[in-house]
PDB file of C-alpha atoms in Angstrom:
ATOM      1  CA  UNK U   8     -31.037  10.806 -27.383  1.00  0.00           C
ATOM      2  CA  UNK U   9     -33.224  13.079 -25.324  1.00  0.00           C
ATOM      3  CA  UNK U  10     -35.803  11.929 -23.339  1.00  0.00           C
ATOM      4  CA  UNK U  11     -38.722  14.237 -23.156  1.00  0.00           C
ATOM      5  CA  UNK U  12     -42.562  14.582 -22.834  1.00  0.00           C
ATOM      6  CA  UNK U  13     -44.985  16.184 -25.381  1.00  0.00           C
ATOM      7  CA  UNK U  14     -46.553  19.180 -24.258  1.00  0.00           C
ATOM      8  CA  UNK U  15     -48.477  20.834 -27.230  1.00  0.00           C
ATOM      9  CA  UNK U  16     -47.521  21.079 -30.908  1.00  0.00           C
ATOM     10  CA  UNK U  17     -47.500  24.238 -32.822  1.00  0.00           C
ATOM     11  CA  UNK U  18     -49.115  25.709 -36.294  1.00  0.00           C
ATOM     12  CA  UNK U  19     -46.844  27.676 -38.644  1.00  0.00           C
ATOM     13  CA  UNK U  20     -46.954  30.915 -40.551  1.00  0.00           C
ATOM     14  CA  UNK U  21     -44.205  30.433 -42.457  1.00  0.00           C
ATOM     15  CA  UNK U  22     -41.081  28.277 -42.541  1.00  0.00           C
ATOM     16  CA  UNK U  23     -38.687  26.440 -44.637  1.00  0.00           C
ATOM     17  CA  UNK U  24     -40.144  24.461 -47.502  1.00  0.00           C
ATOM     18  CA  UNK U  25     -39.174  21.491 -46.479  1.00  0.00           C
ATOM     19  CA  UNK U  26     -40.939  21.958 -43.036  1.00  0.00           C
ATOM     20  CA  UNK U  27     -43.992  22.557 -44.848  1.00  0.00           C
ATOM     21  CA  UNK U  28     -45.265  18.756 -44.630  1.00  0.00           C
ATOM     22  CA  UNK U  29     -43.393  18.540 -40.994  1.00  0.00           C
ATOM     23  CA  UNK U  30     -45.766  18.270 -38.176  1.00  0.00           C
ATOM     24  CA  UNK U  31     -43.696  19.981 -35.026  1.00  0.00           C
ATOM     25  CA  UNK U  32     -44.683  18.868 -31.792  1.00  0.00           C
ATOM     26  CA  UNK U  33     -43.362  21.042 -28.372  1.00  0.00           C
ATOM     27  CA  UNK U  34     -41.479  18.165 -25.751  1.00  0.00           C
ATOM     28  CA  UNK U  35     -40.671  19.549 -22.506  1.00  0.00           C
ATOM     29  CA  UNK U  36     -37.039  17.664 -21.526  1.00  0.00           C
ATOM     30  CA  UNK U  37     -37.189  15.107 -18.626  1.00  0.00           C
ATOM     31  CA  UNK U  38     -34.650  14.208 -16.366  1.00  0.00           C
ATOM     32  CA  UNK U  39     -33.103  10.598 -15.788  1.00  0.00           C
ATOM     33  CA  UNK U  40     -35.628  10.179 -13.324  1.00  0.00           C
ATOM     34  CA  UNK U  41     -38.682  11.827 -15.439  1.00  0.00           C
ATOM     35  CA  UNK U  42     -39.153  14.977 -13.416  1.00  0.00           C
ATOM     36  CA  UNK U  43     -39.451  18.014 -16.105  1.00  0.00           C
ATOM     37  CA  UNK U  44     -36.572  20.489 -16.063  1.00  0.00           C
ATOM     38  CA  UNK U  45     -38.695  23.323 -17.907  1.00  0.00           C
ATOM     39  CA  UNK U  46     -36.504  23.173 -20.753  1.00  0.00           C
ATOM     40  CA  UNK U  47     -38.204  22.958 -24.302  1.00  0.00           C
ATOM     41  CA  UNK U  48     -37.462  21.516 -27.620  1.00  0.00           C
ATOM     42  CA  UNK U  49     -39.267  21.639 -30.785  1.00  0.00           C
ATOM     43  CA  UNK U  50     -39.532  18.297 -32.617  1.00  0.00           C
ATOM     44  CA  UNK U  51     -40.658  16.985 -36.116  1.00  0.00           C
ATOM     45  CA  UNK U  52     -43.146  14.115 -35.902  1.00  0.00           C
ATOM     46  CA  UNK U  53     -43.866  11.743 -38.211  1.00  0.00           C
ATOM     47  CA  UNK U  54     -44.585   8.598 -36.248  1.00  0.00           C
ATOM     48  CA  UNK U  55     -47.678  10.025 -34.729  1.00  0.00           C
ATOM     49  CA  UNK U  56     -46.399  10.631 -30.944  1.00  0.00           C
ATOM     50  CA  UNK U  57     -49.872  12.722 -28.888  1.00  0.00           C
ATOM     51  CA  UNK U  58     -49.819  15.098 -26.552  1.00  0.00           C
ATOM     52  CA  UNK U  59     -48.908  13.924 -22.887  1.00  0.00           C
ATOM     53  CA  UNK U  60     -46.902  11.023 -24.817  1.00  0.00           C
ATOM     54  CA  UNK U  61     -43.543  10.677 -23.266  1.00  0.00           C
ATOM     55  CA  UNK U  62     -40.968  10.682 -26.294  1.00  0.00           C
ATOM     56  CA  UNK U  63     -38.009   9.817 -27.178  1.00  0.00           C
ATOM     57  CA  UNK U  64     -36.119  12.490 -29.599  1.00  0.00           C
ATOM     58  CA  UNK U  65     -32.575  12.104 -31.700  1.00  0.00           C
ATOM     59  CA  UNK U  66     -30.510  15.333 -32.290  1.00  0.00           C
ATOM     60  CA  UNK U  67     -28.520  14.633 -34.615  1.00  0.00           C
ATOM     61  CA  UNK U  68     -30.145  16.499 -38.053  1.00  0.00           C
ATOM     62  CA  UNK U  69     -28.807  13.158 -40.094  1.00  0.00           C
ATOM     63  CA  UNK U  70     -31.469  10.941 -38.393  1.00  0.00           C
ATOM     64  CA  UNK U  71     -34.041  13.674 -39.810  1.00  0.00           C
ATOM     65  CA  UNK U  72     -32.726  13.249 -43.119  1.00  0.00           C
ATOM     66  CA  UNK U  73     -34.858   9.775 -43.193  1.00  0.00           C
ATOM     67  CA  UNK U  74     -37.747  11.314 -42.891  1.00  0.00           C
ATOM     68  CA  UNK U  75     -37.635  14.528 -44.959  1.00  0.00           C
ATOM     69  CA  UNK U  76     -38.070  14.923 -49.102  1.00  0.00           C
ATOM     70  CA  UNK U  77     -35.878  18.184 -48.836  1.00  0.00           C
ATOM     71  CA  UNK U  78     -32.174  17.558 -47.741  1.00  0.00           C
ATOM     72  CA  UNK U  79     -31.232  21.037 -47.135  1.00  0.00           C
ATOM     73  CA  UNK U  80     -34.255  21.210 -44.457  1.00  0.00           C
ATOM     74  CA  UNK U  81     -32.758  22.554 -41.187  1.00  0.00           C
ATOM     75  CA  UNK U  82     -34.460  20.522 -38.664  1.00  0.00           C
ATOM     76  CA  UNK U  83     -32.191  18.940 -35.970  1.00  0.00           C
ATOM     77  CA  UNK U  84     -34.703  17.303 -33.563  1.00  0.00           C
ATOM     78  CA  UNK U  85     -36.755  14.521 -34.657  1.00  0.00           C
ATOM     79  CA  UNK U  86     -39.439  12.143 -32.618  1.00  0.00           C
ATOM     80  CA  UNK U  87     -37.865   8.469 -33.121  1.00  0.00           C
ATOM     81  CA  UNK U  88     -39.902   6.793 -30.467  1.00  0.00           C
ATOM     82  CA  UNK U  89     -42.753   6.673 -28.016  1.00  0.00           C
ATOM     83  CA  UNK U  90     -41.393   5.587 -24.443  1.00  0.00           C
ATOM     84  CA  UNK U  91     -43.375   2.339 -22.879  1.00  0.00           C
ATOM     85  CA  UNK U  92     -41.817   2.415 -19.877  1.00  0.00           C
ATOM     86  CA  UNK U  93     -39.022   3.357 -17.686  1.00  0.00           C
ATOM     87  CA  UNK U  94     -36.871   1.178 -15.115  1.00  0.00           C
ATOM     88  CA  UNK U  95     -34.179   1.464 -12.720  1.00  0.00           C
ATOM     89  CA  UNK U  96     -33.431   3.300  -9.472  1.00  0.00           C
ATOM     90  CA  UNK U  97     -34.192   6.933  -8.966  1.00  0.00           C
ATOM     91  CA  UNK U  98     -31.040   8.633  -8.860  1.00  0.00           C
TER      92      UNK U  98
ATOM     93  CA  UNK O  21     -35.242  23.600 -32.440  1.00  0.00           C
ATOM     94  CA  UNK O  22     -35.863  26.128 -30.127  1.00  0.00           C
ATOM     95  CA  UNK O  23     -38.375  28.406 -30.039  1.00  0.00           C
ATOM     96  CA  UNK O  24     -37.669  32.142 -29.273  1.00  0.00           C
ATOM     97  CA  UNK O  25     -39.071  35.277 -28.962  1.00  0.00           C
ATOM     98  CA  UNK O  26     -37.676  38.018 -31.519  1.00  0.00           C
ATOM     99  CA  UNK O  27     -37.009  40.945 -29.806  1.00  0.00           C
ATOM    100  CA  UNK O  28     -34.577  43.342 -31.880  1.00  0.00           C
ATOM    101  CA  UNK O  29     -32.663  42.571 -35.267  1.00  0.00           C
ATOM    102  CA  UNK O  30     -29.017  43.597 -36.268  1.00  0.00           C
ATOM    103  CA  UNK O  31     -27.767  45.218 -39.168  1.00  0.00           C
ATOM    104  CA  UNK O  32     -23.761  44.125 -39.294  1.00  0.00           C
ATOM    105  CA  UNK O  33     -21.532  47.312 -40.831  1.00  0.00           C
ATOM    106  CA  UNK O  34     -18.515  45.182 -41.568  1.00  0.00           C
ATOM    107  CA  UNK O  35     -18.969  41.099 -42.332  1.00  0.00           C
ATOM    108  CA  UNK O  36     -18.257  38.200 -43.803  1.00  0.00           C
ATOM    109  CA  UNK O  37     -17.832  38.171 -47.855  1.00  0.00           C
ATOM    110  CA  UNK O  38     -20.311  34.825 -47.700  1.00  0.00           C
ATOM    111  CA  UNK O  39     -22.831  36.759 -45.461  1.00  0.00           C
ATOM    112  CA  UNK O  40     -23.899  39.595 -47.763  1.00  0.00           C
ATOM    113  CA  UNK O  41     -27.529  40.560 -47.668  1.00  0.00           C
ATOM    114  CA  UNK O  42     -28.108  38.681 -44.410  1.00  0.00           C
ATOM    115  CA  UNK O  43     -31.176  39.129 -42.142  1.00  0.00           C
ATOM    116  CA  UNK O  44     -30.548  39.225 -38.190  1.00  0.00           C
ATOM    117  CA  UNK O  45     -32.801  38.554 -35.305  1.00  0.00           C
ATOM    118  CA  UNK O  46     -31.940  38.958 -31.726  1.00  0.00           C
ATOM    119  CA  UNK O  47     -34.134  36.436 -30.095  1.00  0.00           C
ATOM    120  CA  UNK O  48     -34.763  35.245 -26.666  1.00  0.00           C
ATOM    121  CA  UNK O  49     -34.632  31.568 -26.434  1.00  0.00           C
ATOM    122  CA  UNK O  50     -38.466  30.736 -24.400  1.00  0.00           C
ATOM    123  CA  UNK O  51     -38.602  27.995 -21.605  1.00  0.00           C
ATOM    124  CA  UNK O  52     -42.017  26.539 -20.464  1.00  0.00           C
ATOM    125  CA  UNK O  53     -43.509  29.896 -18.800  1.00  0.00           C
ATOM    126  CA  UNK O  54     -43.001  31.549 -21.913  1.00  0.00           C
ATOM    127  CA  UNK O  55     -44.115  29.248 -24.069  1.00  0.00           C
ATOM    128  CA  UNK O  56     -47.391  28.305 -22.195  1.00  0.00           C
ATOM    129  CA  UNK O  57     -48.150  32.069 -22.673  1.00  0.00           C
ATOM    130  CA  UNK O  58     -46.319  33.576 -26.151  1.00  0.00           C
ATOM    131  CA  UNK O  59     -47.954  36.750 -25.884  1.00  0.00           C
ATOM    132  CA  UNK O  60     -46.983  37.550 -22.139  1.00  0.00           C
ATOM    133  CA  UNK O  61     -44.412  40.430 -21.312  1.00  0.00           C
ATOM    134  CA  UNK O  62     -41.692  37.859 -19.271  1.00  0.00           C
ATOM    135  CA  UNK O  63     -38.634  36.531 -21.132  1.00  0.00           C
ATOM    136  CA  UNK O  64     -36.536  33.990 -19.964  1.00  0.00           C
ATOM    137  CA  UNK O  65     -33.001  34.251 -18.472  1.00  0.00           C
ATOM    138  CA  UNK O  66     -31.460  32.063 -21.254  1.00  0.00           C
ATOM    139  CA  UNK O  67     -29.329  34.353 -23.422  1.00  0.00           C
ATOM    140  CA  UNK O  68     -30.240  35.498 -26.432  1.00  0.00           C
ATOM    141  CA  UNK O  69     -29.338  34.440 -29.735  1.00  0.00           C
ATOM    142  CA  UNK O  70     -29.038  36.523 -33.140  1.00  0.00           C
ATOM    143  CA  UNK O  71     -30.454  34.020 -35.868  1.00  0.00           C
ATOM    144  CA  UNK O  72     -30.383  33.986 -39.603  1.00  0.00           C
ATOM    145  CA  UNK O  73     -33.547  34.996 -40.726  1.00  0.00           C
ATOM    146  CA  UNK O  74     -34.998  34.243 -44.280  1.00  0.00           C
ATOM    147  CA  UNK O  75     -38.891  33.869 -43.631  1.00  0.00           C
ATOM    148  CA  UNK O  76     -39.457  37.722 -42.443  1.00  0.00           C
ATOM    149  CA  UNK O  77     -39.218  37.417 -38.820  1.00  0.00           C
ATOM    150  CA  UNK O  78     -40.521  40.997 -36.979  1.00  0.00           C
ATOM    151  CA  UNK O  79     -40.004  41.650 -33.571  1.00  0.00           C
ATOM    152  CA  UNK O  80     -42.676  40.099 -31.207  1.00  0.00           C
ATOM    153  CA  UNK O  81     -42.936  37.273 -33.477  1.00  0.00           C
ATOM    154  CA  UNK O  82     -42.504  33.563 -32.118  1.00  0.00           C
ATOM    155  CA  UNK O  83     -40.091  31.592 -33.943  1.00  0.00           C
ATOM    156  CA  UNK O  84     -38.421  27.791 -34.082  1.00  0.00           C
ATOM    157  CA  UNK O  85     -34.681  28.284 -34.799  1.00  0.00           C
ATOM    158  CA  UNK O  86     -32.451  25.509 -35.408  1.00  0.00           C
ATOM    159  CA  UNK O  87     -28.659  26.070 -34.057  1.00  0.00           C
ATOM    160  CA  UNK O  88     -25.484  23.876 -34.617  1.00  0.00           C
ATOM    161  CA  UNK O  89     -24.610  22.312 -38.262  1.00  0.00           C
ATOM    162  CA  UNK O  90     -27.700  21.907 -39.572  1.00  0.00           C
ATOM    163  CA  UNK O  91     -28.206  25.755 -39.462  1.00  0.00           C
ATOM    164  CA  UNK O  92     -26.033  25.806 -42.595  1.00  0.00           C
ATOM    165  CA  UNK O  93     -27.650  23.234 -44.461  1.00  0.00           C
ATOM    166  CA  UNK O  94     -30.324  25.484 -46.191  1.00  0.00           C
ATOM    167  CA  UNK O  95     -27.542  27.521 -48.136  1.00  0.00           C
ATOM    168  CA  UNK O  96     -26.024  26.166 -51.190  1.00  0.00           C
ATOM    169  CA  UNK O  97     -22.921  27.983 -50.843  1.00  0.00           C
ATOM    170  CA  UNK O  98     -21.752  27.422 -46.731  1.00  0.00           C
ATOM    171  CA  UNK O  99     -22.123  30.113 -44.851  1.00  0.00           C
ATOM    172  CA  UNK O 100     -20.830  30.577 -41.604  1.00  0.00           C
ATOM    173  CA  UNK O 101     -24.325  30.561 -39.697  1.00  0.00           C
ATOM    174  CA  UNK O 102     -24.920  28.548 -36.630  1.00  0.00           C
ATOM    175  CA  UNK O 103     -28.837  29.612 -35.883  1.00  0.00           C
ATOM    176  CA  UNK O 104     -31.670  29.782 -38.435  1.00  0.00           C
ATOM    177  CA  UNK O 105     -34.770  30.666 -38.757  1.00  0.00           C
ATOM    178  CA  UNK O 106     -36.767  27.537 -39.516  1.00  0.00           C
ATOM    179  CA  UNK O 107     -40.240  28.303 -38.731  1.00  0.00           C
ATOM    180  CA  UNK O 108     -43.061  31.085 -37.649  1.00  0.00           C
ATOM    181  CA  UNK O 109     -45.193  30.608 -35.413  1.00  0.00           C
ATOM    182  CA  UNK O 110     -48.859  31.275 -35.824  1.00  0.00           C
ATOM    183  CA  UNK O 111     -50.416  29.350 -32.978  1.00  0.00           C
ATOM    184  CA  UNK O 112     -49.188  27.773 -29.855  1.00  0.00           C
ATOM    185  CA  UNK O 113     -51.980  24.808 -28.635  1.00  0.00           C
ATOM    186  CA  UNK O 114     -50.846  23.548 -25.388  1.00  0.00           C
TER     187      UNK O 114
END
């Protein structure tokens, strides 16, 4: 899984029908320790995750297939869960 | 998904049987900078990608592409595609 913080979400022109119902957040990718590396995904949402939420994203495009109506939708990165909190040692 | 800048298409002279009457973008991938500002001139050092386009992509357009397996899951017959166009981008909000 990828651990990552919402930055902004994004309105579309056009896409693939079955990403017309998707709502696609953008989540900069964190480190192990949190810090941002810059690097940025776009993820389907459909468990509500805001912006400034950190997030927790699958990328594997069978997870997505949960949450879509259309199977032949090429999404890869979905939103699976909102982070709490981190622990452990800064590394 | 990433989310790239298109800037340049390809037309292939000799291809695949399966990838007749494909569309071709050159994009470059966008990291934060770019993102935070779509419009600006900068593009990022990533390399760029050619993607499968069947939305109508033009060049200076921002668009999410999906890459790996699930860039072939929107064809009925496989094709041999490993980046597609998945989205266009009308507005950034960050």
């Amino acid at each position: 899984m990828i651990l990552a913080k919402v930055i902004g979400n994004v309105t579309k022109a056009a896409c693939h029908p079955g990403l017309e119902t998707a709502r696609v957040l953008i989540c900069e990718v964190l480190d192990q320790n949190g810090n941002a590396t810059g690097k940025v995904l776009g993820a389907g949402d459909w468990i509500g995750a805001g912006i400034g939420n950190e997030v927790m994203i699958s990328a594997d495009g069978d997870a997505c297939q949960a949450f879509l109506k259309d199977s032949n939708t090429p999404l890869r990165n979905v939103v699976v869960g909102i982070v709490d909190s981190r622990g452990g040692k800064a590394i | 998904m990433r989310f790239g800048k298109v800037i340049g298409h390809v037309v292939l002279s000799t291809r695949c049987s399966s990838l007749e009457g494909g569309r071709w973008l050159v994009v470059s991938p966008m990291m934060k900078e770019q993102i935070a500002a779509p419009d600006g001139p900068d593009l990022s050092d990533e390399p760029s990608a050619v993607v499968y386009d069947e939305l109508g992509g033009r060049v200076g357009d921002v668009i999410g592409f999906t890459e790996g397996g699930e860039a072939t899951w929107p064809f009925d017959k496989p094709k041999p595609v490993d980046a597609y166009n998945a989205l266009i981008v009308d507005r950034v909000n960050i």
